């Protein structure tokens, strides 16, 4: 049977993710992976979770194993309201919903806002999972270059003006302001405020995706854009994937009440509710102070790994290559000489048993051919050094 005839228009627009595909390759024996944004296995608080789960099953097992409200468990949502307050975000329970990872939140936003050909402004580069979520709803993605201070908001405004003049329906600005995936840069405070003004002036929504904000190694914290949002132009999302565990698939959204309601409605037909068990685990993890104690340990580990990667790049990479010096997060962004194509180079890297994500995957304009993203959190300390050494050999062969 020809199934193609039956697929919906949306299904035809779905694209496979290079990061997801890479997961399989990088699990081959001996491969050192700087590919997917995987936390380090040693960062998972296995014993604490065991203790919490035992306690939950003893004391509230039947509740934690039952269906729950679509937005999330009441106690957990209340706790999240105080959790986000630490970052200056004012939210009531009516503004918050939980999701199955922030990837689900990206999909819900696409589902409730995007019609075919609606425009989403994104960074050049930007998170591949965001690109694919929006493309599946038929959106047009328009890229705005980044520099060391994040998205160029001057160019953002110029492009929005241009698009609006052409009659395009610009709806969203998608941004990862803190330790951006993939570039590792931070959007400056000034630019955060300006981006919000632009959203207000042009009647747009900002989709602020913040998985890495709590993984700061150095420098002063910059408040999320949502902290300045007095007029309901920001949908904020964050996840437990990088600070607790991605396997528990738990994230949360803070949105204007009306939008939160619409998102909950969309979620009703997607999965009824987020796992009540993992919400209960995360609740106790925060409430009992485990999160506060554990986070500094992860930060220390990841900072050390970033430093090892930076030192190894200095030591082994040939002249003519550049990389970012991220103050937090999980990724380092590398630019090779213009004439080197990291897509073409990839099979040889795999042959040498080292993996990265090709930069091109993060560009909506076909650019970034000479770039790559390196994750520094997943590999062991010695593996980072060895992996960069292997990668440097592959690069050196191509440097003229
Ligand atoms: N947004 C960004 C920017 C990410 O980097 C990731 C994961 N790498 C996600 C969303 C999705 O994360 P999760 O679904 O695990 O919360
Ligand atoms: O495994 C995934 O797809 C999550 C990681 C995202 C990333 O590498 O950016």
Coordinates of C-alpha atoms and ligand atoms in Angstrom, one line a residue:
X1 CA 0.0 0.0 0.0
X2 CA 1.1 3.5 -0.8
X3 CA 1.1 5.2 2.7
X4 CA 2.4 8.5 1.2
X5 CA -1.0 9.2 -0.2
X6 CA -2.4 9.1 3.3
X7 CA 0.0 11.2 5.3
X8 CA -1.2 14.7 6.4
X9 CA 0.4 17.9 5.0
X10 CA 2.1 18.3 8.4
X11 CA 3.6 14.8 8.4
X12 CA 5.1 15.6 5.0
X13 CA 6.9 18.6 6.5
X14 CA 8.6 16.6 9.3
X15 CA 12.3 16.4 9.2
X16 CA 14.7 13.9 10.8
X17 CA 17.0 15.4 13.5
X18 CA 20.7 15.1 12.9
X19 CA 21.2 15.1 16.7
X20 CA 18.8 12.1 17.2
X21 CA 20.4 10.2 14.3
X22 CA 23.9 10.9 15.8
X23 CA 22.9 9.3 19.1
X24 CA 23.0 5.9 17.4
X25 CA 26.3 6.5 15.7
X26 CA 27.9 7.9 18.9
X27 CA 26.9 4.8 20.9
X28 CA 29.1 2.7 18.7
X29 CA 31.9 1.2 20.7
X30 CA 35.0 3.4 21.0
X31 CA 33.4 6.5 19.6
X32 CA 34.0 9.6 21.7
X33 CA 30.9 11.8 21.3
X34 CA 30.8 15.6 21.3
X35 CA 27.5 15.2 19.6
X36 CA 24.1 15.3 21.5
X37 CA 23.6 17.6 24.5
X38 CA 23.7 14.7 26.9
X39 CA 24.4 15.4 30.6
X40 CA 27.3 13.4 32.1
X41 CA 26.1 10.1 33.7
X42 CA 27.9 11.0 36.9
X43 CA 25.7 14.1 37.1
X44 CA 22.6 12.0 37.8
X45 CA 21.7 11.8 41.5
X46 CA 20.8 8.1 41.4
X47 CA 21.0 7.6 45.2
X48 CA 18.9 10.7 46.0
X49 CA 16.3 9.6 43.5
X50 CA 16.2 6.1 44.9
X51 CA 15.6 7.6 48.4
X52 CA 12.9 9.9 47.1
X53 CA 11.1 7.2 45.1
X54 CA 11.0 4.9 48.1
X55 CA 9.6 7.6 50.2
X56 CA 7.0 8.5 47.6
X57 CA 5.9 4.8 47.2
X58 CA 5.7 4.5 51.0
X59 CA 3.7 7.7 51.7
X60 CA 1.9 8.8 48.6
X61 CA 2.2 5.9 46.1
X62 CA -1.4 5.8 44.9
X63 CA -1.4 9.6 44.1
X64 CA 1.9 9.5 42.4
X65 CA 0.8 6.6 40.2
X66 CA -2.5 8.1 39.3
X67 CA -3.5 10.5 36.4
X68 CA -3.1 14.1 37.3
X69 CA -4.4 17.5 36.0
X70 CA -3.2 18.4 32.5
X71 CA -1.3 21.5 33.7
X72 CA 0.5 19.6 36.4
X73 CA 0.1 18.6 40.1
X74 CA -1.1 21.4 42.2
X75 CA 1.7 21.3 44.8
X76 CA 4.3 21.0 42.1
X77 CA 3.0 24.0 40.2
X78 CA 2.9 26.1 43.3
X79 CA 6.5 25.1 44.0
X80 CA 7.5 26.0 40.4
X81 CA 6.0 29.5 41.0
X82 CA 8.5 30.1 43.8
X83 CA 11.3 28.3 41.9
X84 CA 11.1 30.8 39.0
X85 CA 10.8 33.7 41.4
X86 CA 14.5 33.1 42.2
X87 CA 15.2 34.3 38.6
X88 CA 12.9 37.3 39.0
X89 CA 10.0 35.8 37.1
X90 CA 6.6 36.7 38.6
X91 CA 4.1 33.9 38.1
X92 CA 0.9 32.6 39.6
X93 CA -0.3 29.1 39.3
X94 CA -2.5 30.2 36.4
X95 CA 0.6 31.0 34.4
X96 CA 2.3 27.7 34.7
X97 CA 2.1 24.3 33.0
X98 CA 4.3 21.3 33.0
X99 CA 5.3 19.5 29.8
X100 CA 7.0 16.3 28.8
X101 CA 10.4 18.0 28.2
X102 CA 10.6 21.4 26.7
X103 CA 10.6 19.8 23.3
X104 CA 6.9 19.2 23.9
X105 CA 6.5 22.8 24.8
X106 CA 8.1 23.9 21.5
X107 CA 5.7 21.6 19.7
X108 CA 2.6 23.0 21.6
X109 CA 3.7 26.5 20.7
X110 CA 3.9 25.5 17.1
X111 CA 0.5 23.9 17.3
X112 CA -1.3 26.8 18.8
X113 CA 0.3 29.7 17.0
X114 CA 1.6 28.6 13.6
X115 CA -0.3 28.4 10.3
X116 CA 1.4 27.6 7.1
X117 CA 3.9 30.4 6.1
X118 CA 3.7 32.2 9.4
X119 CA 7.1 33.6 10.2
X120 CA 9.3 32.7 13.2
X121 CA 12.5 34.7 13.8
X122 CA 15.3 32.5 14.9
X123 CA 19.1 32.8 15.6
X124 CA 21.7 32.0 13.0
X125 CA 22.5 29.4 14.4
X126 CA 19.6 28.1 16.6
X127 CA 18.5 24.8 18.3
X128 CA 17.7 22.2 15.7
X129 CA 14.8 20.8 17.8
X130 CA 13.2 24.2 17.6
X131 CA 13.7 24.4 13.9
X132 CA 12.1 21.0 13.2
X133 CA 9.2 21.7 15.6
X134 CA 8.2 24.9 13.8
X135 CA 8.9 23.5 10.3
X136 CA 6.4 20.7 11.0
X137 CA 3.7 23.3 11.2
X138 CA 4.7 24.9 7.9
X139 CA 6.3 28.0 9.4
X140 CA 8.9 30.0 7.5
X141 CA 12.0 30.5 9.6
X142 CA 14.0 33.7 9.1
X143 CA 17.5 33.8 10.6
X144 CA 19.1 36.6 12.4
X145 CA 22.9 36.5 13.0
X146 CA 24.4 36.2 16.4
X147 CA 27.6 37.7 17.7
X148 CA 29.4 37.2 21.1
X149 CA 26.5 39.0 22.8
X150 CA 23.8 36.8 21.3
X151 CA 21.2 37.7 18.7
X152 CA 21.8 41.0 16.8
X153 CA 18.6 42.8 17.9
X154 CA 19.4 45.7 15.5
X155 CA 19.2 43.2 12.6
X156 CA 16.2 41.5 14.1
X157 CA 14.2 44.7 14.0
X158 CA 15.4 45.5 10.5
X159 CA 14.3 42.1 9.2
X160 CA 10.9 42.2 11.0
X161 CA 10.2 45.6 9.5
X162 CA 11.2 44.3 6.1
X163 CA 9.0 41.2 6.4
X164 CA 6.0 43.2 7.7
X165 CA 6.3 45.6 4.7
X166 CA 6.2 42.6 2.4
X167 CA 3.0 41.5 4.1
X168 CA 4.5 38.5 5.9
X169 CA 2.8 37.3 9.1
X170 CA 5.6 37.5 11.6
X171 CA 4.4 35.9 14.9
X172 CA 7.3 34.6 17.1
X173 CA 10.8 35.4 18.1
X174 CA 12.5 32.1 19.2
X175 CA 15.5 32.7 21.5
X176 CA 17.8 30.8 23.8
X177 CA 19.3 33.8 25.6
X178 CA 21.5 32.1 28.1
X179 CA 24.3 29.8 27.0
X180 CA 22.7 29.5 23.6
X181 CA 22.4 26.1 21.9
X182 CA 24.4 25.7 19.8
X183 CA 26.7 28.8 20.0
X184 CA 27.1 28.9 23.8
X185 CA 26.8 32.8 23.9
X186 CA 24.7 35.0 26.2
X187 CA 22.2 37.6 25.1
X188 CA 23.3 40.8 26.9
X189 CA 21.0 42.5 29.3
X190 CA 20.6 45.5 27.0
X191 CA 19.6 43.3 24.1
X192 CA 17.2 41.3 26.2
X193 CA 15.4 44.6 27.0
X194 CA 15.5 45.7 23.4
X195 CA 14.2 42.4 22.2
X196 CA 11.2 42.8 24.5
X197 CA 10.6 46.3 23.2
X198 CA 10.6 45.1 19.7
X199 CA 8.1 42.3 20.5
X200 CA 5.9 45.0 22.1
X201 CA 6.3 47.5 19.2
X202 CA 5.5 44.9 16.5
X203 CA 2.9 42.9 18.4
X204 CA 4.9 39.6 18.6
X205 CA 5.6 36.9 21.1
X206 CA 9.0 35.9 22.4
X207 CA 9.5 32.2 22.9
X208 CA 12.3 32.2 25.6
X209 CA 13.9 28.7 25.8
X210 CA 16.1 28.4 28.9
X211 CA 17.5 24.9 29.5
X212 CA 21.0 26.1 30.5
X213 CA 20.5 29.2 32.6
X214 CA 21.2 27.4 35.9
X215 CA 24.5 25.9 34.5
X216 CA 26.6 29.1 35.0
X217 CA 30.3 28.6 35.6
X218 CA 31.3 32.3 35.8
X219 CA 30.0 35.8 35.3
X220 CA 27.0 37.5 36.8
X221 CA 23.6 36.1 36.1
X222 CA 21.5 38.0 33.6
X223 CA 17.7 37.9 34.4
X224 CA 15.5 36.0 31.8
X225 CA 13.6 38.2 29.4
X226 CA 10.4 37.0 31.1
X227 CA 11.5 38.8 34.3
X228 CA 10.9 42.1 32.4
X229 CA 7.7 41.1 30.8
X230 CA 5.0 43.4 32.1
X231 CA 2.7 43.2 29.1
X232 CA 2.4 39.5 28.3
X233 CA 4.8 39.1 25.3
X234 CA 7.0 36.3 26.6
X235 CA 6.4 32.5 26.8
X236 CA 9.2 31.2 29.0
X237 CA 10.2 27.5 29.2
X238 CA 12.8 25.6 31.2
X239 CA 13.5 21.9 31.7
X240 CA 14.8 19.5 34.4
X241 CA 16.7 17.7 31.6
X242 CA 20.1 19.3 32.2
X243 CA 19.9 19.9 36.0
X244 CA 18.3 16.7 37.1
X245 CA 17.7 14.1 34.4
X246 CA 16.5 14.1 30.8
X247 CA 15.1 10.6 31.3
X248 CA 12.4 11.9 33.6
X249 CA 11.1 14.1 30.7
X250 CA 9.9 17.0 32.7
X251 CA 9.8 20.7 31.9
X252 CA 7.7 23.7 32.6
X253 CA 6.3 26.8 30.9
X254 CA 5.5 30.2 32.3
X255 CA 3.1 32.1 30.0
X256 CA 0.4 34.8 30.0
X257 CA -2.7 33.1 31.5
X258 CA -4.7 33.1 28.3
X259 CA -1.8 31.4 26.4
X260 CA -1.2 28.9 29.3
X261 CA -4.9 27.9 29.0
X262 CA -4.6 27.3 25.3
X263 CA -1.4 25.3 25.7
X264 CA -3.1 23.1 28.3
X265 CA -6.0 22.6 25.9
X266 CA -3.5 21.4 23.2
X267 CA -1.8 19.2 25.7
X268 CA -5.1 17.5 26.6
X269 CA -5.2 15.8 23.3
X270 CA -1.4 15.1 23.2
X271 CA -0.9 13.2 26.4
X272 CA -3.6 14.1 29.0
X273 CA -1.0 15.0 31.6
X274 CA 2.7 15.0 32.3
X275 CA 4.0 12.0 34.3
X276 CA 2.7 12.4 37.9
X277 CA 5.5 10.2 39.2
X278 CA 8.3 12.3 37.8
X279 CA 6.6 15.5 38.9
X280 CA 6.4 14.1 42.4
X281 CA 10.1 13.2 42.3
X282 CA 11.1 16.7 41.1
X283 CA 8.9 18.2 43.8
X284 CA 10.7 16.4 46.6
X285 CA 14.0 16.9 44.9
X286 CA 13.6 20.7 45.1
X287 CA 11.6 20.8 48.3
X288 CA 14.1 18.8 50.3
X289 CA 17.1 20.9 49.2
X290 CA 18.7 18.2 47.0
X291 CA 18.6 20.5 43.9
X292 CA 20.4 23.3 45.8
X293 CA 23.1 20.9 47.0
X294 CA 23.5 19.0 43.8
X295 CA 23.6 21.9 41.2
X296 CA 27.0 23.3 42.4
X297 CA 28.5 19.8 41.9
X298 CA 27.3 19.6 38.3
X299 CA 28.5 23.1 37.6
X300 CA 31.9 22.3 39.0
X301 CA 32.2 19.1 36.9
X302 CA 31.0 20.9 33.7
X303 CA 33.3 23.8 34.2
X304 CA 36.2 21.5 34.5
X305 CA 35.2 19.7 31.3
X306 CA 34.8 23.0 29.5
X307 CA 38.3 23.9 30.6
X308 CA 39.8 20.6 29.4
X309 CA 38.1 21.0 26.1
X310 CA 39.4 24.6 25.7
X311 CA 42.9 23.6 26.7
X312 CA 42.9 20.6 24.3
X313 CA 41.7 22.8 21.4
X314 CA 44.5 25.3 22.1
X315 CA 47.0 22.4 22.2
X316 CA 45.9 20.4 19.2
X317 CA 43.9 22.4 16.8
X318 CA 45.7 24.1 13.9
X319 CA 45.9 27.9 13.3
X320 CA 43.0 29.4 11.5
X321 CA 40.3 27.8 13.7
X322 CA 38.2 29.8 16.2
X323 CA 36.0 28.7 19.1
X324 CA 33.7 30.3 21.7
X325 CA 34.5 30.5 25.4
X326 CA 31.1 29.8 27.0
X327 CA 30.6 30.9 30.5
X328 CA 28.1 28.1 31.1
X329 CA 25.9 25.5 29.5
X330 CA 27.0 22.5 27.5
X331 CA 28.4 23.6 24.2
X332 CA 31.3 25.1 22.5
X333 CA 31.1 26.4 18.9
X334 CA 33.9 26.0 16.5
X335 CA 34.6 27.8 13.2
X336 CA 37.1 26.2 10.9
X337 CA 38.6 28.0 7.8
X338 CA 35.9 28.9 5.3
X339 CA 37.0 26.2 2.8
X340 CA 36.5 23.3 5.2
X341 CA 33.1 21.6 5.0
X342 CA 32.2 19.9 8.3
X343 CA 29.5 17.8 6.7
X344 CA 32.0 16.4 4.2
X345 CA 34.5 15.9 7.0
X346 CA 32.0 14.0 9.3
X347 CA 32.5 10.4 7.9
X348 CA 36.2 10.7 8.5
X349 CA 35.7 11.9 12.0
X350 CA 33.5 8.9 12.7
X351 CA 36.1 6.6 11.1
X352 CA 38.6 8.1 13.6
X353 CA 35.9 7.5 16.3
X354 CA 35.0 11.0 17.3
X355 CA 31.6 12.7 16.7
X356 CA 30.3 16.3 16.6
X357 CA 27.2 18.0 15.3
X358 CA 27.6 19.6 11.9
X359 CA 27.0 23.4 12.3
X360 CA 24.9 23.4 9.2
X361 CA 22.1 21.6 11.1
X362 CA 21.5 24.8 13.1
X363 CA 21.3 27.2 10.3
X364 CA 18.0 27.9 8.5
X365 CA 19.7 29.8 5.7
X366 CA 22.0 26.9 4.5
X367 CA 25.0 28.6 6.1
X368 CA 27.5 27.4 8.7
X369 CA 29.2 24.8 6.5
X370 CA 32.6 25.4 8.1
X371 CA 31.2 25.2 11.7
X372 CA 30.5 22.5 14.3
X373 CA 29.1 22.2 17.8
X374 CA 31.0 20.3 20.5
X375 CA 29.3 19.1 23.6
X376 CA 31.7 19.1 26.5
X377 CA 29.6 17.6 29.3
X378 CA 29.0 14.0 28.3
X379 CA 32.5 12.6 27.7
X380 CA 35.0 11.6 30.5
X381 CA 37.8 14.1 31.2
X382 CA 40.5 12.0 29.4
X383 CA 38.1 11.2 26.6
X384 CA 37.7 14.9 25.9
X385 CA 41.4 15.4 25.4
X386 CA 41.7 12.3 23.3
X387 CA 38.6 13.2 21.2
X388 CA 39.9 16.7 20.5
X389 CA 43.3 15.2 19.5
X390 CA 41.5 12.8 17.0
X391 CA 39.3 15.6 15.7
X392 CA 42.4 17.9 15.3
X393 CA 44.0 15.2 13.1
X394 CA 41.0 15.2 10.8
X395 CA 40.9 19.0 10.6
X396 CA 44.7 19.3 10.1
X397 CA 44.5 17.2 7.0
X398 CA 42.2 19.8 5.4
X399 CA 44.0 23.0 6.5
X400 CA 45.8 24.5 3.5
Ligands
LIG1 N1 15.5 23.5 23.9 C1 16.8 23.6 23.8 C2 17.5 24.8 23.5 C3 17.6 22.4 24.1 O1 18.9 22.5 24.0 C4 16.9 21.2 24.4 C5 17.6 19.9 24.6 N2 18.9 19.8 24.2 C6 15.5 21.2 24.4 C7 14.8 22.4 24.1 C8 14.7 20.0 24.7 O2 15.0 19.5 25.9 P1 14.0 18.6 26.8 O3 12.9 18.2 25.9 O4 14.8 17.4 27.2 O5 13.5 19.4 27.9
LIG2 O1 19.0 14.1 22.5 C1 18.4 15.2 22.2 O2 17.8 15.3 21.1 C2 18.5 16.3 23.1 C3 19.7 17.1 22.9 C4 19.7 18.2 22.2 C5 20.9 18.8 21.6 O3 21.9 18.1 21.5 O4 20.9 20.0 21.3

